Amino acid sequence: QVQLVESGGGLVQPGGSLRLSCVASGSILDISTMGWYRQAPGQQRELVAIITSGAIIKYADSVKGRFTISRDNAKNTVYLEMNSLKAEDTADYYCNTFLRRVGEVRFRDYWGQGTQVTVSS
């Protein structure tokens, strides 16, 4: 089974920082894209940041200059460094990967369970 385990969420004051981590485990052949999505209460899920195997990065406009996505291919891990956090960043954050399992030809999407980030004073 492929499993994504997220960590690092929690409560932080406005202007503070958090670092989210997501580790992919299982019989993984290779990972094409890793990214983070979020869903605030009453809102639609939205892309936060993605990073491809070629190190191409895309950020949502709302987080540019504040968030940094990175990945460690040797550890099958993606990180999201969140700085200058705002109340509007409060949401459930989900890790997503587009990967191929050992013995399979096609890539598939996998999702983490989500981790809550609350920005409040």
Coordinates of C-alpha atoms in Angstrom, one line a residue:
Q1 CA 0.0 0.0 0.0
V2 CA 1.1 3.6 -0.6
Q3 CA 0.7 5.8 2.4
L4 CA 1.3 9.5 2.8
V5 CA 1.9 10.6 6.4
E6 CA 1.7 14.3 7.2
S7 CA 3.0 16.2 10.2
G8 CA 3.8 19.7 11.4
G9 CA 0.3 21.2 11.6
G10 CA -0.9 23.1 14.7
L11 CA -1.8 26.4 16.2
V12 CA 0.3 29.4 15.4
Q13 CA 0.0 33.2 15.9
P14 CA -0.3 35.5 12.9
G15 CA 3.1 36.3 11.6
G16 CA 4.4 33.0 12.8
S17 CA 5.8 30.0 10.9
L18 CA 5.1 26.3 10.5
R19 CA 6.8 23.6 8.6
L20 CA 4.7 20.7 7.2
S21 CA 6.2 17.4 6.2
C22 CA 4.8 14.6 4.1
V23 CA 6.5 11.2 3.7
A24 CA 5.4 8.8 1.1
S25 CA 5.9 5.1 1.8
G26 CA 5.2 1.8 0.1
S27 CA 6.3 0.0 -3.0
I28 CA 7.0 3.2 -4.9
L29 CA 8.9 3.2 -8.2
D30 CA 9.1 6.9 -8.8
I31 CA 7.3 10.1 -7.9
S32 CA 6.4 12.6 -10.6
T33 CA 4.8 15.5 -8.7
M34 CA 4.4 16.3 -5.0
G35 CA 2.3 19.1 -3.7
W36 CA 0.1 20.6 -1.0
Y37 CA -3.6 21.6 -1.1
R38 CA -5.7 23.2 1.5
Q39 CA -9.4 23.5 2.3
A40 CA -10.7 26.2 4.6
P41 CA -14.1 25.9 6.3
G42 CA -16.8 26.5 3.8
Q43 CA -14.3 26.8 1.0
Q44 CA -13.3 24.7 -2.0
R45 CA -10.0 22.8 -2.0
E46 CA -7.3 24.8 -3.6
L47 CA -3.7 24.3 -4.7
V48 CA -1.1 25.7 -2.4
A49 CA 2.1 24.6 -4.1
I50 CA 3.5 21.8 -6.2
I51 CA 6.9 20.7 -7.2
T52 CA 7.7 18.3 -10.1
S53 CA 10.5 15.8 -10.4
G54 CA 12.2 18.4 -12.6
A55 CA 12.1 20.9 -9.8
I56 CA 9.5 23.1 -11.4
I57 CA 7.5 24.8 -8.7
K58 CA 4.1 26.5 -8.8
Y59 CA 2.5 28.5 -5.9
A60 CA -0.9 29.9 -5.4
D61 CA -0.8 33.7 -5.7
S62 CA -2.0 34.0 -2.1
V63 CA 1.1 32.3 -0.7
K64 CA 3.9 33.6 -3.0
G65 CA 6.7 35.1 -1.1
R66 CA 5.6 33.5 2.2
F67 CA 5.6 29.7 1.6
T68 CA 8.3 27.5 0.2
I69 CA 7.9 24.0 -1.1
S70 CA 10.8 21.5 -1.3
R71 CA 11.3 17.8 -1.7
D72 CA 13.9 15.2 -0.7
N73 CA 13.8 12.5 -3.3
A74 CA 15.9 10.1 -1.3
K75 CA 13.4 10.2 1.5
N76 CA 10.2 10.5 -0.6
T77 CA 9.4 13.6 1.4
V78 CA 7.9 16.9 0.5
Y79 CA 8.0 20.0 2.8
L80 CA 6.0 23.2 3.0
E81 CA 7.7 26.0 4.9
M82 CA 5.0 28.5 5.9
N83 CA 6.1 31.9 7.0
S84 CA 4.3 35.2 7.8
L85 CA 1.2 33.2 8.4
K86 CA -2.2 34.9 8.3
A87 CA -5.6 34.1 9.6
E88 CA -6.6 33.4 6.0
D89 CA -4.2 30.5 5.9
T90 CA -6.2 28.6 8.4
A91 CA -7.3 25.4 6.7
D92 CA -6.8 21.6 6.5
Y93 CA -3.7 21.0 4.5
Y94 CA -3.4 17.9 2.3
C95 CA -0.4 16.3 0.8
N96 CA -0.7 15.0 -2.7
T97 CA 1.6 12.9 -4.9
F98 CA 1.4 11.6 -8.4
L99 CA 3.5 8.5 -8.4
R100 CA 4.0 5.1 -9.9
R101 CA 4.2 1.9 -7.9
V102 CA 6.6 -0.9 -8.5
G103 CA 5.2 -3.2 -11.1
E104 CA 2.8 -0.6 -12.6
V105 CA 3.1 1.4 -15.7
R106 CA 0.7 4.3 -15.0
F107 CA 1.0 7.1 -12.4
R108 CA -1.8 7.6 -9.9
D109 CA -2.8 10.3 -7.4
Y110 CA -2.5 9.6 -3.7
W111 CA -3.6 11.8 -0.8
G112 CA -2.6 12.2 2.8
Q113 CA -5.1 12.3 5.6
G114 CA -4.8 16.1 6.1
T115 CA -3.3 18.2 8.9
Q116 CA -5.0 21.2 10.4
V117 CA -3.3 24.6 10.5
T118 CA -4.9 27.2 12.6
V119 CA -3.6 30.8 12.6
S120 CA -5.1 32.8 15.4
S121 CA -4.1 35.2 18.2

